[in-house]
């Protein structure tokens, strides 16, 4: 992946030499040309086309913002309701993520969305203990984390 | 003895991208400088041919899964389409139009209908060159 970015920057610099114009705009144009070329020959590359990861990162950010709004609304509902009708609980969420970096990212995303808070990790770092303000169904809460954040992170790093 | 094309393969991986970016530069330079669809297309075909030469046919078939005869047809259709476009506007066949546009990032650029025509030429040249060479290469008889 680093090689592709390097190659893309190289193409952008070569493009500036072709055009004999060393400005940021020409670098940008050359970079776009490089992206197009890398995309056209993506099956030729040893690794995956790296813009796919950039796309996955953008998708992860959008998903996080969406979840943030949704869970904020949920928490507002709980706070403003006159009766305290909640079932707080701690759930153990097993994760398929491998590197420490990925697990950290997942735990931070869980903490940043209101209503859920990652408290601790298991010894091997494969399970996150999540405190949730309202968990009527344990299985569903685990499944939701798997379907949303974990899958999006996997898409970025695999 | 089985030869190992390590150096050739590694260099090809990088050089192909440089040649391809040069061919795209030539394609867009065509209006005010030397270049254009024909030379750009030939250069692209040369870069892709380098792939065919340094790797084997099967590998590159996976990389470039294009039907070149269809690309020829698409290129010709684009060229004819730009010609017909001027007929719809009440001018003679292949009359070209140009205007200046303000594009957000690029600033003011001149867009002409000669460019899609050139794109048609480009596609036909790339496809014809590669189709000719690959057909000859695949002929075992």
Coordinates of C-alpha atoms in Angstrom, one line a residue:
Chain A
X1 CA 0.0 0.0 0.0
X2 CA 2.8 2.4 0.8
X3 CA 4.4 1.5 -2.5
X4 CA 1.2 2.5 -4.3
X5 CA 1.0 5.9 -2.6
X6 CA 4.7 6.4 -3.4
X7 CA 4.1 5.5 -7.1
X8 CA 1.1 7.8 -7.2
X9 CA 3.1 10.7 -5.9
X10 CA 5.9 9.8 -8.4
X11 CA 3.3 9.9 -11.2
X12 CA 2.2 13.3 -10.0
X13 CA 5.7 14.7 -10.0
X14 CA 6.4 13.3 -13.4
X15 CA 3.2 14.9 -14.6
X16 CA 4.5 18.3 -13.3
X17 CA 7.6 17.8 -15.3
X18 CA 5.6 16.9 -18.5
X19 CA 3.5 20.0 -18.1
X20 CA 6.5 22.1 -17.1
X21 CA 4.4 23.8 -14.4
X22 CA 5.3 23.2 -10.8
X23 CA 2.2 24.2 -9.0
X24 CA -0.1 22.6 -6.5
X25 CA -2.8 22.4 -9.2
X26 CA -0.6 20.4 -11.6
X27 CA 0.4 18.1 -8.7
X28 CA -3.3 17.5 -8.0
X29 CA -4.0 16.8 -11.7
X30 CA -1.1 14.4 -11.8
X31 CA -2.3 12.7 -8.7
X32 CA -5.8 12.2 -10.2
X33 CA -4.2 10.8 -13.3
X34 CA -2.2 8.4 -11.1
X35 CA -5.3 7.3 -9.3
X36 CA -7.0 6.6 -12.6
X37 CA -4.0 4.6 -13.9
X38 CA -3.7 2.6 -10.7
X39 CA -7.4 1.9 -10.9
X40 CA -7.2 0.8 -14.5
X41 CA -4.3 -1.6 -13.7
X42 CA -5.6 -2.5 -10.2
X43 CA -5.5 -6.3 -10.9
X44 CA -1.8 -5.9 -11.9
X45 CA -0.8 -4.6 -8.5
X46 CA 0.5 -6.9 -5.8
X47 CA -1.7 -5.4 -3.1
X48 CA -5.2 -4.1 -3.3
X49 CA -5.9 -0.8 -5.0
X50 CA -5.3 1.6 -2.1
X51 CA -8.1 4.1 -2.9
X52 CA -10.5 1.4 -1.9
X53 CA -9.2 1.8 1.7
X54 CA -9.5 5.5 1.5
X55 CA -13.1 5.0 0.4
X56 CA -13.6 2.6 3.3
X57 CA -12.2 5.1 5.8
X58 CA -14.6 7.8 4.5
X59 CA -17.4 5.3 4.9
X60 CA -16.4 4.5 8.5
X61 CA -16.4 8.2 9.3
X62 CA -19.8 8.7 7.8
X63 CA -21.1 5.6 9.7
X64 CA -19.7 6.9 12.9
X65 CA -21.4 10.3 12.5
X66 CA -24.7 8.6 11.7
X67 CA -24.4 6.4 14.8
X68 CA -23.4 9.4 16.9
X69 CA -26.6 11.2 16.0
X70 CA -28.8 8.2 16.5
X71 CA -27.5 7.3 19.9
X72 CA -27.5 10.9 21.0
X73 CA -31.2 11.0 20.2
X74 CA -31.7 7.7 22.2
X75 CA -29.9 9.1 25.2
X76 CA -31.9 12.4 25.1
X77 CA -35.1 10.2 25.1
X78 CA -33.9 8.3 28.2
X79 CA -32.8 11.5 30.0
X80 CA -36.1 13.4 29.3
X81 CA -38.5 10.6 30.0
X82 CA -40.2 11.0 33.4
X83 CA -39.9 7.3 34.4
X84 CA -36.4 5.7 34.7
X85 CA -37.3 2.8 32.5
X86 CA -33.9 1.5 31.6
X87 CA -31.9 -1.8 31.9
X88 CA -28.2 -1.0 32.2
X89 CA -25.8 -3.8 31.8
X90 CA -22.3 -4.9 31.0
X91 CA -21.9 -7.1 27.9
X92 CA -18.9 -9.0 26.7
X93 CA -18.4 -8.3 23.0
X94 CA -16.1 -10.8 21.3
X95 CA -14.3 -9.3 18.4
X96 CA -12.7 -10.7 15.3
X97 CA -10.2 -7.8 15.0
X98 CA -6.6 -8.9 15.2
X99 CA -4.2 -6.0 15.7
X100 CA -4.2 -3.9 18.9
X101 CA -4.7 -0.8 16.7
X102 CA -8.0 -2.1 15.3
X103 CA -9.3 -3.2 18.7
X104 CA -8.4 0.2 20.1
X105 CA -10.2 2.0 17.3
X106 CA -13.3 -0.2 17.9
X107 CA -13.2 0.5 21.6
X108 CA -12.9 4.2 21.1
X109 CA -15.7 4.3 18.6
X110 CA -17.9 2.4 21.1
X111 CA -17.0 4.8 23.9
X112 CA -17.6 7.9 21.7
X113 CA -21.1 7.0 20.9
X114 CA -23.2 8.0 23.9
X115 CA -25.0 5.2 25.8
X116 CA -22.2 2.7 25.4
X117 CA -18.8 2.7 27.1
X118 CA -16.0 0.3 26.7
X119 CA -14.7 -0.5 30.1
X120 CA -12.1 -3.2 29.9
X121 CA -10.5 -5.8 27.7
X122 CA -10.0 -9.5 28.3
X123 CA -6.5 -10.9 28.8
X124 CA -6.0 -11.8 25.2
X125 CA -7.6 -8.6 23.9
X126 CA -10.2 -10.5 21.9
X127 CA -13.2 -9.4 24.1
X128 CA -14.3 -5.9 25.0
X129 CA -16.5 -5.4 28.0
X130 CA -19.0 -2.8 27.2
X131 CA -21.2 -0.9 29.6
X132 CA -24.5 0.0 28.0
X133 CA -27.1 2.3 29.4
X134 CA -30.0 0.3 28.0
X135 CA -29.7 -3.3 26.8
X136 CA -33.0 -5.1 26.6
X137 CA -31.4 -7.8 24.5
X138 CA -27.8 -8.8 24.9
X139 CA -27.4 -10.8 21.7
X140 CA -28.9 -7.9 19.6
X141 CA -26.5 -5.4 21.1
X142 CA -23.5 -7.5 20.3
X143 CA -24.8 -8.2 16.8
X144 CA -25.3 -4.5 16.2
X145 CA -21.7 -3.7 17.1
X146 CA -20.5 -6.5 14.9
X147 CA -22.6 -5.4 11.9
X148 CA -21.7 -1.7 12.1
X149 CA -18.3 -0.7 13.5
X150 CA -16.5 -4.0 13.4
X151 CA -17.3 -4.7 9.7
X152 CA -16.4 -1.1 8.7
X153 CA -13.1 -1.4 10.5
X154 CA -12.4 -4.8 8.9
X155 CA -13.1 -3.2 5.5
X156 CA -10.5 -0.6 6.1
X157 CA -7.7 -2.8 7.4
X158 CA -8.1 -6.1 5.5
Chain B
X1 CA 17.2 -23.6 -17.1
X2 CA 14.3 -21.6 -16.1
X3 CA 15.0 -17.9 -16.3
X4 CA 13.9 -15.6 -13.6
X5 CA 12.6 -12.3 -14.9
X6 CA 12.7 -10.6 -11.6
X7 CA 14.4 -7.4 -12.7
X8 CA 12.2 -7.1 -15.9
X9 CA 9.0 -7.6 -13.9
X10 CA 9.9 -5.1 -11.2
X11 CA 10.9 -2.4 -13.6
X12 CA 7.9 -3.1 -15.8
X13 CA 5.6 -2.5 -12.9
X14 CA 6.9 1.0 -12.4
X15 CA 7.7 2.0 -16.0
X16 CA 4.3 1.1 -17.3
X17 CA 2.7 3.7 -15.1
X18 CA 5.2 6.4 -16.3
X19 CA 4.6 5.6 -19.9
X20 CA 0.8 5.6 -19.4
X21 CA 0.9 9.0 -17.6
X22 CA 3.0 10.3 -20.5
X23 CA 0.4 9.0 -23.0
X24 CA -2.4 10.7 -21.1
X25 CA -0.3 13.9 -21.1
X26 CA 0.1 13.6 -24.9
X27 CA -3.6 13.0 -25.3
X28 CA -4.5 16.2 -23.6
X29 CA -1.6 18.2 -25.0
X30 CA -3.0 17.7 -28.5
X31 CA -4.9 20.9 -28.9
X32 CA -2.2 23.5 -28.5
X33 CA 1.0 21.4 -28.5
X34 CA 2.3 18.3 -30.3
X35 CA 0.4 15.3 -29.3
X36 CA -3.2 14.1 -29.7
X37 CA -5.4 11.1 -29.9
X38 CA -3.3 9.1 -32.3
X39 CA 0.1 9.4 -30.7
X40 CA -1.4 9.1 -27.3
X41 CA -3.2 6.0 -28.2
X42 CA -0.1 4.4 -29.7
X43 CA 1.8 5.3 -26.6
X44 CA -0.8 3.7 -24.4
X45 CA -0.8 0.6 -26.6
X46 CA 3.0 0.5 -26.3
X47 CA 2.8 0.6 -22.5
X48 CA 0.2 -2.2 -22.4
X49 CA 2.3 -4.1 -24.9
X50 CA 5.2 -3.9 -22.5
X51 CA 3.0 -5.7 -20.0
X52 CA 2.2 -8.4 -22.5
X53 CA 5.9 -8.9 -23.4
X54 CA 7.3 -9.0 -19.9
X55 CA 4.5 -11.1 -18.3
X56 CA 2.8 -14.0 -19.9
X57 CA -0.4 -13.8 -21.8
X58 CA -2.6 -15.4 -19.1
X59 CA -1.6 -13.0 -16.4
X60 CA -2.3 -9.9 -18.4
X61 CA -5.6 -11.4 -19.7
X62 CA -6.7 -11.2 -16.1
X63 CA -5.3 -7.7 -15.6
X64 CA -6.9 -6.3 -18.8
X65 CA -10.1 -8.2 -19.3
X66 CA -11.2 -6.0 -22.3
X67 CA -12.7 -7.1 -25.5
X68 CA -10.7 -4.9 -27.9
X69 CA -13.1 -5.3 -30.8
X70 CA -15.8 -3.8 -28.6
X71 CA -13.5 -0.9 -27.7
X72 CA -13.0 -0.2 -31.5
X73 CA -16.8 0.0 -31.9
X74 CA -17.1 2.3 -28.8
X75 CA -14.4 4.6 -30.2
X76 CA -16.1 4.8 -33.6
X77 CA -19.4 5.5 -32.0
X78 CA -18.0 8.3 -29.9
X79 CA -16.4 9.9 -33.1
X80 CA -19.6 9.6 -35.1
X81 CA -21.6 10.9 -32.1
X82 CA -19.6 14.1 -32.0
X83 CA -20.3 14.5 -35.7
X84 CA -24.0 13.9 -35.4
X85 CA -24.1 16.3 -32.4
X86 CA -23.4 19.2 -34.8
X87 CA -26.1 18.0 -37.2
X88 CA -28.6 18.3 -34.4
X89 CA -27.6 21.9 -33.8
X90 CA -28.2 22.7 -37.5
X91 CA -24.6 23.0 -38.6
X92 CA -22.6 20.8 -41.0
X93 CA -21.4 17.4 -40.0
X94 CA -18.5 17.5 -37.6
X95 CA -18.7 21.3 -37.0
X96 CA -16.7 21.8 -33.8
X97 CA -17.8 24.0 -30.9
X98 CA -15.7 25.4 -28.1
X99 CA -16.3 27.6 -25.1
X100 CA -14.6 28.6 -21.9
X101 CA -15.8 27.3 -18.6
X102 CA -15.1 28.0 -15.0
X103 CA -14.4 24.7 -13.3
X104 CA -14.2 24.9 -9.5
X105 CA -10.7 23.5 -9.0
X106 CA -9.1 23.9 -12.4
X107 CA -10.0 27.6 -13.0
X108 CA -10.9 28.7 -16.6
X109 CA -10.4 26.0 -19.2
X110 CA -11.3 25.7 -22.8
X111 CA -13.6 22.7 -23.6
X112 CA -14.1 21.7 -27.2
X113 CA -16.0 19.0 -29.0
X114 CA -12.8 18.1 -30.6
X115 CA -11.8 16.3 -27.4
X116 CA -14.5 13.6 -27.5
X117 CA -13.6 13.1 -31.1
X118 CA -10.0 12.7 -30.1
X119 CA -11.1 10.3 -27.4
X120 CA -12.8 8.2 -30.1
X121 CA -9.5 8.2 -32.1
X122 CA -7.6 7.3 -29.0
X123 CA -9.8 4.3 -28.2
X124 CA -9.7 3.0 -31.8
X125 CA -5.9 3.3 -32.0
X126 CA -5.3 1.6 -28.7
X127 CA -7.7 -1.3 -29.5
X128 CA -6.5 -1.8 -33.1
X129 CA -2.9 -1.9 -32.2
X130 CA -3.4 -4.3 -29.3
X131 CA -5.9 -6.5 -31.2
X132 CA -3.5 -6.8 -34.2
X133 CA -0.6 -7.8 -32.1
X134 CA -2.5 -10.1 -29.8
X135 CA -4.2 -11.9 -32.6
X136 CA -0.9 -12.6 -34.3
X137 CA 0.6 -13.7 -30.9
X138 CA -2.2 -16.1 -30.2
X139 CA -2.1 -17.7 -33.7
X140 CA -0.5 -21.1 -33.2
X141 CA -1.2 -22.6 -36.7

